[in-house]
Each structure stands twice: as C-alpha cells, then as structure tokens.
Amino acid sequence: MANGYVPKLHLLLLLLFSILGVYLDVARGQVSTPSNWLLKMKSEQVDPVGILDNWSPSTHVCTWHGISCSHDMSHIVSLNLSGSELSGSMWSELWHITSLEVLDLSSNSLSGSIPSEFGQLFNLRILFLHSNNLSGKLPAEIGLLKNLQALKIGNNMLSGDITPFIGNLTNLSVLGLGYCEFNGSIPVEIGTLKHLISLDLQQNKLSGSIPDSIFGIEELENLVVSNNMLDGNIPSSLASLRSLKVLNLANNSFSGSIPVALSDLTNLMYLNLLGNRFNGEIPSEINKLVLLENVDLSRNNLSGAVSLLNSQLKNLKTLVLSDNALTGNIPDSFCFENSNLQQIFLARNKLSGRFPMELLNCSSLQQLDLSGNGFEGVLPLTLDDLNYLTDLLLNSNSFTGSIPPQIGNMSSLEELYLFDNKLTGAIPKEIGKLQKLSIIFLYDNQMSGSIPNELTNCTSLTEIDFYGNHFIGPIPKDIGSLKNLAVLHLRQNFLWGPIPESLGYCKSLKLLALADNNLSGSLPSSLGQLSELSTITLYNNSLEGPLPLSFSILKSLKIINFSNNKFNGTIFPLTGLVSLTALDLTNNSFSGPIPSRLSRNLRRLRLAHNELTGDVPSELGELTELNFLDLSHNNLTGVLSAQLFNCSKLEHFLVNDNKLTGTITPLIGNLQELGELDLSSNNLYGEIPAELVTCHRLLKLSLHNNNLSGKIPQDIGNLTFLYVLNLQRNNLSGPIPSTIQKCSKLYELRLSENLLTSDIPQELGELHELQVILDLSKNGLSGEIPSSIGDLMKLERLDLSSNHLSGEIPSSLEKLTSMHILNLSYNHLQGSIPQCFSGFPLSSFKDNDELCGSPLLSCSSRQETSRLSKAAVIGIIVAIVFTSMVICLIMMYIMLRMWSNWRNVSVSISDGGGNEHDRDEVRWVHGNDKKVGQYWKVDSVALVRSKASRCVFQLKEDSE
C-alpha cells in the first residue's frame, strides 16, 4: 500500500499548482471559469468541420455543442465531442472542470499523452479516449478515479505496462485497452474489478499467461485477449466465469488441450480459439453449450473426428475448424432440417471420403468450405438442395466426374471454387443461369470441351480462371457481355482461333491471361479500350502481325508478356505506357531499333530473339528500377553506352549473340546487384576489367566467343557465389589464377580455346561443386594433370585435350565415378590408362604417343609389337643386302658378256687390218670401257651398300 502515496503526492502537488494558477489569474485580472478553460482549449484545436463554432463568450456555456450541464445549469457534467474530426494536442486543461462525469473525445485525431492531471476528475464515471493518436504510458493517476464505470482508451499508440493501479477502479464495468502497444503481463490487480463485465485487451504485445485472478470475476461477460503473445494452458478455473458470453483467445500461443471445463460456460455464445497451439481432440462436451452461435477453433493442431454437432448446437450459425489435422468424414447426425447453420469452414484438414451428403440437410447454409482435404468421388446431383448457398469452396480435393448440370439451379451462388481437383467433362451450359455468379475458378482440372457461350449470360462475373485444363475451341465471341469482368485467365489450354473483338467491351478488365494456347490472328484494336488493364500475357501462341497503335493509350498496363509468338513490326506502340514494370517480347520477329523512350518504372525488359537493329539506347540507363535486361540474340551493333551502368539494381544483364563491339568498361563494377552477366558471342575486345570481380553477387559470368585478351583477373576468386564461369573462345593468356579455388560454388567451368599457359593449378581440386564440366581444352597448358582433379567427385565431363600435358594419368581420377565424358587427347601423356576408363572411346586418348591400355593397345601388346618390329627391321636389312648382291652379280655378268663381245670384235678388226684412225678409236673405246667397268664394279656396289646401311640405321632409330 506504500505505493499508493505516490499518486496522492502527485495530487497534492497538482492542487497546489492549480491554487497558484488561480492567484496568478486573479492577479492578471482574469477569472478562472470552465468556459475560459474551454475557450482556451478550443484555440489549440484544429476544427475542420466547425464543430466548436458556437463556443463563444457571448452565449452560455451550457448551450455549446457537445456540452451538457446539471439541472440548475451551474456545473458542466458531460463533454462529448466523439467523431468530430478534431486534431491537436490532448485537452490537458480539462482537469480544471472537476464537475465532469462523462468525457468522450473518442474517434478524433488528438495526439500527445493522457494527462496525469485527469486523475483529479474525481466525479468521472465514463472516460472514452479511444480511436485517437495518443501515445505514451497509461498514467498511474488513472487509479484515483474511484467512480469510473467505463474506461475505453484503446485504438491508440499507448505503450508500456498496464499500470497495476487500474485495480483501484473497483466500480469499473467496462475496460477497453485493445489495439494499442501495451507490453508486459496482464496485471493480477485486474482480478479485483469484481463488477467488470467487459475486458478488452486485444491487439497488444502482452505476454505471459492469463492470471488466475481474472477467473474470479464472476460477472464477466466478455473476455477478449486475442492477438497478443500470451501462452500457457487454459486452467479449469475458467469454468467459474458462468456469466461469460464472449471468449476470444485467438492468435496467441496457448497450448495443451481444450479444457472440458468450457462446457460449464452455459451462457457462452461466442468462442474463438483460432491461431493457437491447442492439440488433441475437440471435447464433445462443448455440444452442451446450446447458446453457442459462433465457434472458431481453426489454425491449431487439433486431431481426431469432427465431434461438434449442429443437431445439438441448435443456435449455431458459424463453425470454423479449418487448418487443423481433423480426420474422417462429417458425422451422420451432423445437421438437422431446421438448422440455423449458415457457415461451415473445414478447409485444410485431413478429412476424407465422398462428399458428405449430411451437409445437404443444412438447408440454411450460405457458405461451405471443404477445400484442401482428401474428399473424392463425384459431386452429388442434389447439390442444388443448398439453394441459399452463396459460396461453394470444394477446391484442392480429389473430386472426379463432371460438374452436375443441376448447379444451374443454385440461384444464390456467387462464388464457385472447384479448382485443383480431377474433374472431367465439359462446363454445363446450365451454368449460364447463375445470374449472381461473380467468381468461377475451375483451374488445375482435366476438363474438356469448349467454353460455352452461355457463360457470357452470367453478367455479374468478375473473375474467370480456367487455367490448366483441356478446353478447346474459340474464346466465346460474346465475351464482351461481361461488363464487370476484371480477371480472365484461360492460360494453358488448347483454345484456338482469334481473340474476339468484343473483348474490348470488358471495360473493367485488369488481368488478361491467354498464354499457352493455340490462338492465332492479330490483336484486335479494341483492346485499346481496356483502360483498366494492368496485366496481359499472351505468350506461347501463334499470334501475328504488328502491335495495334491503340496500345499506346493503355496507361494502366504494368505487365506485358507477348513472348514466343509471330509478332512483327516495331515496338514503338508501347513507348507511351508510363506504368509498365515488365515487358517481355522474346522470340518474335520485331524489327527496327529499340525505342529510347520506355517507362521509367520498368523492372524487367526482355527483347531477346528478335530482329532488332541499331545501338543499345543510352537512355536505358535512366531506368533506375531495372533489374532484368535481356537483349540477346538480335542484330544490335555499336558499343555499350556508359550510361547503361547507372542501372545499379540490375541483376540480369544479357546482351549475348549480337554484333556489339568495344571493350568491357570498368564501370561494370557499378552493378553491385548483378547475378548474371552474359556478353558472349559479340565482337568485344580488350582485357577483362579488374572491376568486374567487385560484383560479388555474380552467379553466372559468360564472356565466351569474343576477342578478349590479356590475363584472367587475378582476383577472380572474389566471386565467391559464382556458379558458372565461361571464358572459352577468346585470346586470354597467362596462367589460370590459383585464386579460382575461392569460387567454391562453381559447377561449370569453361576456359577452352584460349592461349592459357603454365601448369593446371592444384587448387582446382578444391572446387568440389564442379559438376557439369571442367573444360580447359585447346590451350597451351603444360605439366602434369594435378592429382587433386580426382577430388571433383561430382564432375560429369572433363576435357583437357589439345594442350601440352605430360606425365601419367593420375590414379586419383579413378574416383570420378560420375564422369561420363572424358577427353585427354592430343597431349604428351604416357603410361597406362586407369582400368576404370576402359569404357571411354578411343577418341578420349588419341594422339598421346606413350599412352597404353584399353581402349588403346594393351601395354603388354605394345611391348610385343615393339619386339616384332625389331625382327622385321633385321629381315628388311637382309632382304635389301641380298637383293643388292643379286643385282650386282647380274650387272657384272652382263658387263662381262659385253666386254667379251667387244673384245672379240676388236680382235677381228685387228686381224683384219684398218687405218690408224680406227685403231685409235678402238683404243679409246676399250679404255673408256675398262674405266667404266672398274667404276661400276667398285663404286656402284659401294653405293648400294651405303644406301642399305643408311636404311638399316634409320629403321633401327625408328624402332628404338
């Protein structure tokens, strides 16, 4: 009780200050009257609607708006300015009007804190300050208002603990502190408020458990503590609140089972336990609460069967059991014919079986939600027994068969959700009788047939979604009759034919999704009338022709996706769309330049696979919100403007497969959000700028098929998030940086067809995520294959061909069990091929002269082949020598015969005489002949032997 002196001391000080203020007022010649204080407070308020206009010194204060006085007009007893649109500071001077019994300043825009001086308004019975902009703490001086019966200060920005002095307000019957920012625990002192009827603490930041003292307030009718952080079990002492009509504990962290003691609250009409951690089964004893009208036990961990029966809870109007783990089906005795049940929500449980026919007895039903369960079988033909039903949600089950035509008799139906089932067949034409139908969702089924034109009779339709079925035929030509249609989603069907001209009459249309069909023809110009259109997706069709000029006036368009069609012409009709955030025209035949004037709000711009020409406009650099730019596969030329690199939010930058020239600017480092950069297949030259490696978020870097030169940046390892690195087919030189080991997430590395030299760094073996390929082929790499390559356990393709690698194939490569493509050809490898590589083709190892083993010749066969070759060489030598000798002998024989014949001739001549001249001639002939014979006999044989010896020597060298 010692703490009680604190507010009393405050009160004494305030009284002293107020007396001093009176003396000062008298000294200034002023009279401290209630009207003067009220006029002063008026001057401090903003009064936009003139509520306080008649507050004037010329009229009696009791006639002023919002003021009530005592019978003798001598005292102000009530000030009620609720909902007057007043703003300004809180009326702190009101404490001077101590006669006030009622003060209601609720539903205004007053700010500041609740004055502690209000504790001096001892006569107050009602204090309503809720629904303002008040802040600060709840002053302890509130506890001095002993006569207070109703205190409502919720829906403000009040914070801090709830003062325990609130327990002094023993006459309080209504306490409303909801929708603030109070924290801490619920003060146990509230349990002293024995006359409390309504306690509202919802939507705060209160924690801990509900104090047992509250369960002693026997007159309590409304207990609302929802949307806090309260926890613990609900004690059985809750049963003592026999007067309780409303119990709302929603969205806390209460746990345990739902207490059976709830069944003792026989006056309970509203029970809300949603969004907690209650488990176990629903107590069947709750069926005793015959006055219950609303029950919400959703979003808990409840299990077991549905045990609540409308046949006993005869006043029940709403039953919500969604988002639990309830099993089984609806009990046979669930409904009765004169039921008042209007809403049943059983969504997202584990209920199963066929459609619960028992529900058809609840003829008063207006909303039925059985979505997200395991119901199966066909929909009942008598579904139209629920002729008051407005919302039918049977989506996300396993219902089969077709939609019964009797559904056309459900004349009250407004929303029909049958998506994500296994429904087949066509849409019944009878559905056209549902004049109130506003939403029909049939997506993700297996329905077929054409979309009936009768559907266009449902003129209240606002949303149609038939995505992912097998509908065929044209879009109904009278679709324009649906003037209120806001969503038309027919994507991923087999619809064909043109887009109807009448679609332009659906003036409320905001979403038009006709993608993934077989639509053809050109776009109707009437689409330019869809002034509310926000999203249009037509991709994956066969639409053609130029874009209508009328598109330029669709100022609300935010998303356009016309990719994978046959559109042509220019894209200039889209330049006036100032709200556009995403534009995708990929894979068409658009031509001409890229417009320099596009929406400043663009975040995605995809123009790939077209026939666009000219430079990349520098004005694209003004699209500061751009995060995806894809201009690849066009005929763009010129250099990339420096302004492009002002797009600091860019995450995907793709300009590959064009005819761009110039160097990669160091300004690339400005793109710190970049995740994908593809400049490949252009005519870029120069070095890779070091600034590129400051783009730390890069996941994919593709610069292949250019004329880049110089070295790979030494700090390439800074790109620690890199998944793909492709630099192949350039003129890069120097070694592979060892820092590449820091790119530990790489799963694809391609450096082939460059001028790289030196050894393959051992550090490559630390790239344990490499999976798709490691390609270092067609370079000038030397040295041995690092054994660490064997640590790349996930690798599927390895290509080291066409280098100068030597040494043996490391045995560690046998660990690469995931590899299905290997190429080590055109190197200087030697030794045996590991046995595990025998299944690879010959081409994987060819042109390595000293390599053996399967699929090449076995190493033992190679040695035998070597021995046979030496024997063959000796045989060749012998054959050559023998042949040479035979030829020599034959020649010698011929020469001897010729000599013998010439000699006989010369003897005959000598014997026969002749002149001197003839003898000289014969001598000359014989002399020459002799010399020739000697030359042939000696030199010719020597020449033959010399040639044979050289042949043998050469063969020996070849064999060795």
Short mmCIF file of N, CA, C and O in Angstrom, two decimals, residues 390-431:
data_model
loop_
_atom_site.label_atom_id
_atom_site.label_comp_id
_atom_site.label_asym_id
_atom_site.label_seq_id
_atom_site.Cartn_x
_atom_site.Cartn_y
_atom_site.Cartn_z
N THR A 390 -24.25 -19.23 -51.14
CA THR A 390 -23.62 -18.16 -51.92
C THR A 390 -22.17 -18.49 -52.27
O THR A 390 -21.70 -18.11 -53.34
N ASP A 391 -21.47 -19.22 -51.38
CA ASP A 391 -20.07 -19.55 -51.61
C ASP A 391 -19.88 -21.05 -51.47
O ASP A 391 -20.15 -21.61 -50.40
N LEU A 392 -19.37 -21.69 -52.53
CA LEU A 392 -19.09 -23.12 -52.50
C LEU A 392 -17.62 -23.32 -52.82
O LEU A 392 -17.17 -23.06 -53.94
N LEU A 393 -16.87 -23.79 -51.82
CA LEU A 393 -15.43 -23.99 -51.96
C LEU A 393 -15.11 -25.47 -51.77
O LEU A 393 -15.07 -25.96 -50.64
N LEU A 394 -14.89 -26.17 -52.88
CA LEU A 394 -14.55 -27.59 -52.85
C LEU A 394 -13.18 -27.83 -53.48
O LEU A 394 -12.84 -28.96 -53.80
N ASN A 395 -12.41 -26.78 -53.65
CA ASN A 395 -11.13 -26.89 -54.33
C ASN A 395 -10.11 -27.70 -53.54
O ASN A 395 -10.27 -27.94 -52.34
N SER A 396 -9.07 -28.14 -54.24
CA SER A 396 -7.93 -28.85 -53.63
C SER A 396 -8.37 -30.12 -52.92
O SER A 396 -8.00 -30.37 -51.77
N ASN A 397 -9.17 -30.92 -53.61
CA ASN A 397 -9.54 -32.25 -53.17
C ASN A 397 -9.26 -33.21 -54.32
O ASN A 397 -8.41 -32.93 -55.16
N SER A 398 -9.96 -34.33 -54.33
CA SER A 398 -9.77 -35.30 -55.42
C SER A 398 -11.11 -35.67 -56.05
O SER A 398 -11.34 -36.82 -56.44
N PHE A 399 -12.00 -34.71 -56.13
CA PHE A 399 -13.30 -34.97 -56.75
C PHE A 399 -13.11 -35.30 -58.23
O PHE A 399 -12.25 -34.73 -58.91
N THR A 400 -13.92 -36.24 -58.71
CA THR A 400 -13.84 -36.68 -60.10
C THR A 400 -15.20 -36.47 -60.77
O THR A 400 -16.13 -35.94 -60.18
N GLY A 401 -15.27 -36.93 -62.01
CA GLY A 401 -16.52 -36.77 -62.75
C GLY A 401 -16.71 -35.35 -63.23
O GLY A 401 -15.79 -34.53 -63.20
N SER A 402 -17.91 -35.06 -63.67
CA SER A 402 -18.20 -33.76 -64.25
C SER A 402 -19.02 -32.91 -63.28
O SER A 402 -19.54 -33.40 -62.28
N ILE A 403 -19.10 -31.63 -63.59
CA ILE A 403 -19.93 -30.72 -62.79
C ILE A 403 -21.38 -31.01 -63.12
O ILE A 403 -21.78 -30.96 -64.29
N PRO A 404 -22.20 -31.33 -62.11
CA PRO A 404 -23.60 -31.67 -62.41
C PRO A 404 -24.36 -30.47 -62.99
O PRO A 404 -24.18 -29.34 -62.51
N PRO A 405 -25.17 -30.67 -63.98
CA PRO A 405 -25.92 -29.55 -64.57
C PRO A 405 -26.88 -28.89 -63.58
O PRO A 405 -27.27 -27.74 -63.77
N GLN A 406 -27.26 -29.64 -62.51
CA GLN A 406 -28.16 -29.08 -61.50
C GLN A 406 -27.57 -27.86 -60.80
O GLN A 406 -28.29 -27.13 -60.11
N ILE A 407 -26.28 -27.65 -60.97
CA ILE A 407 -25.66 -26.49 -60.33
C ILE A 407 -26.29 -25.20 -60.84
O ILE A 407 -26.27 -24.17 -60.16
N GLY A 408 -26.89 -25.27 -62.01
CA GLY A 408 -27.57 -24.10 -62.56
C GLY A 408 -28.80 -23.70 -61.77
O GLY A 408 -29.32 -22.58 -61.96
N ASN A 409 -29.27 -24.56 -60.86
CA ASN A 409 -30.44 -24.24 -60.03
C ASN A 409 -30.06 -23.50 -58.76
O ASN A 409 -30.95 -23.06 -58.02
N MET A 410 -28.76 -23.37 -58.48
CA MET A 410 -28.32 -22.71 -57.24
C MET A 410 -28.29 -21.21 -57.49
O MET A 410 -27.22 -20.59 -57.64
N SER A 411 -29.44 -20.64 -57.52
CA SER A 411 -29.61 -19.26 -57.99
C SER A 411 -28.94 -18.22 -57.10
O SER A 411 -28.73 -17.09 -57.53
N SER A 412 -28.58 -18.58 -55.86
CA SER A 412 -27.94 -17.62 -54.96
C SER A 412 -26.42 -17.66 -55.07
O SER A 412 -25.73 -16.84 -54.45
N LEU A 413 -25.89 -18.61 -55.84
CA LEU A 413 -24.46 -18.84 -55.87
C LEU A 413 -23.71 -17.62 -56.43
O LEU A 413 -24.04 -17.10 -57.50
N GLU A 414 -22.70 -17.18 -55.67
CA GLU A 414 -21.89 -16.03 -56.07
C GLU A 414 -20.44 -16.43 -56.33
O GLU A 414 -19.80 -15.86 -57.22
N GLU A 415 -19.92 -17.39 -55.56
CA GLU A 415 -18.52 -17.79 -55.72
C GLU A 415 -18.44 -19.31 -55.80
O GLU A 415 -18.95 -20.01 -54.91
N LEU A 416 -17.79 -19.82 -56.87
CA LEU A 416 -17.68 -21.25 -57.09
C LEU A 416 -16.20 -21.59 -57.28
O LEU A 416 -15.57 -21.19 -58.26
N TYR A 417 -15.65 -22.34 -56.30
CA TYR A 417 -14.23 -22.72 -56.32
C TYR A 417 -14.15 -24.25 -56.42
O TYR A 417 -14.37 -24.95 -55.44
N LEU A 418 -13.82 -24.74 -57.62
CA LEU A 418 -13.67 -26.17 -57.84
C LEU A 418 -12.28 -26.51 -58.36
O LEU A 418 -12.03 -27.61 -58.83
N PHE A 419 -11.34 -25.58 -58.26
CA PHE A 419 -10.01 -25.80 -58.83
C PHE A 419 -9.23 -26.86 -58.06
O PHE A 419 -9.55 -27.21 -56.93
N ASP A 420 -8.19 -27.37 -58.72
CA ASP A 420 -7.28 -28.36 -58.14
C ASP A 420 -8.01 -29.61 -57.69
O ASP A 420 -7.90 -30.04 -56.55
N ASN A 421 -8.76 -30.19 -58.62
CA ASN A 421 -9.39 -31.48 -58.41
C ASN A 421 -9.06 -32.36 -59.61
O ASN A 421 -8.07 -32.11 -60.30
N LYS A 422 -9.89 -33.37 -59.85
CA LYS A 422 -9.69 -34.25 -61.01
C LYS A 422 -10.96 -34.28 -61.86
O LYS A 422 -11.31 -35.31 -62.44
N LEU A 423 -11.62 -33.14 -61.92
CA LEU A 423 -12.88 -33.05 -62.66
C LEU A 423 -12.64 -33.19 -64.15
O LEU A 423 -11.62 -32.72 -64.69
N THR A 424 -13.58 -33.84 -64.83
CA THR A 424 -13.50 -34.03 -66.27
C THR A 424 -14.80 -33.53 -66.90
O THR A 424 -15.68 -33.00 -66.23
N GLY A 425 -14.90 -33.74 -68.20
CA GLY A 425 -16.12 -33.34 -68.90
C GLY A 425 -16.16 -31.85 -69.18
O GLY A 425 -15.20 -31.11 -68.90
N ALA A 426 -17.27 -31.44 -69.72
CA ALA A 426 -17.43 -30.05 -70.16
C ALA A 426 -18.11 -29.21 -69.09
O ALA A 426 -18.69 -29.74 -68.13
N ILE A 427 -18.03 -27.90 -69.26
CA ILE A 427 -18.77 -26.98 -68.40
C ILE A 427 -20.24 -27.06 -68.80
O ILE A 427 -20.57 -26.85 -69.98
N PRO A 428 -21.14 -27.37 -67.87
CA PRO A 428 -22.56 -27.47 -68.27
C PRO A 428 -23.11 -26.12 -68.72
O PRO A 428 -22.81 -25.08 -68.13
N LYS A 429 -23.91 -26.16 -69.77
CA LYS A 429 -24.49 -24.93 -70.29
C LYS A 429 -25.41 -24.26 -69.26
O LYS A 429 -25.62 -23.05 -69.29
N GLU A 430 -25.95 -25.08 -68.35
CA GLU A 430 -26.86 -24.55 -67.33
C GLU A 430 -26.20 -23.53 -66.42
O GLU A 430 -26.90 -22.79 -65.71
N ILE A 431 -24.90 -23.50 -66.44
CA ILE A 431 -24.21 -22.54 -65.56
C ILE A 431 -24.56 -21.11 -65.95
O ILE A 431 -24.43 -20.18 -65.15
#
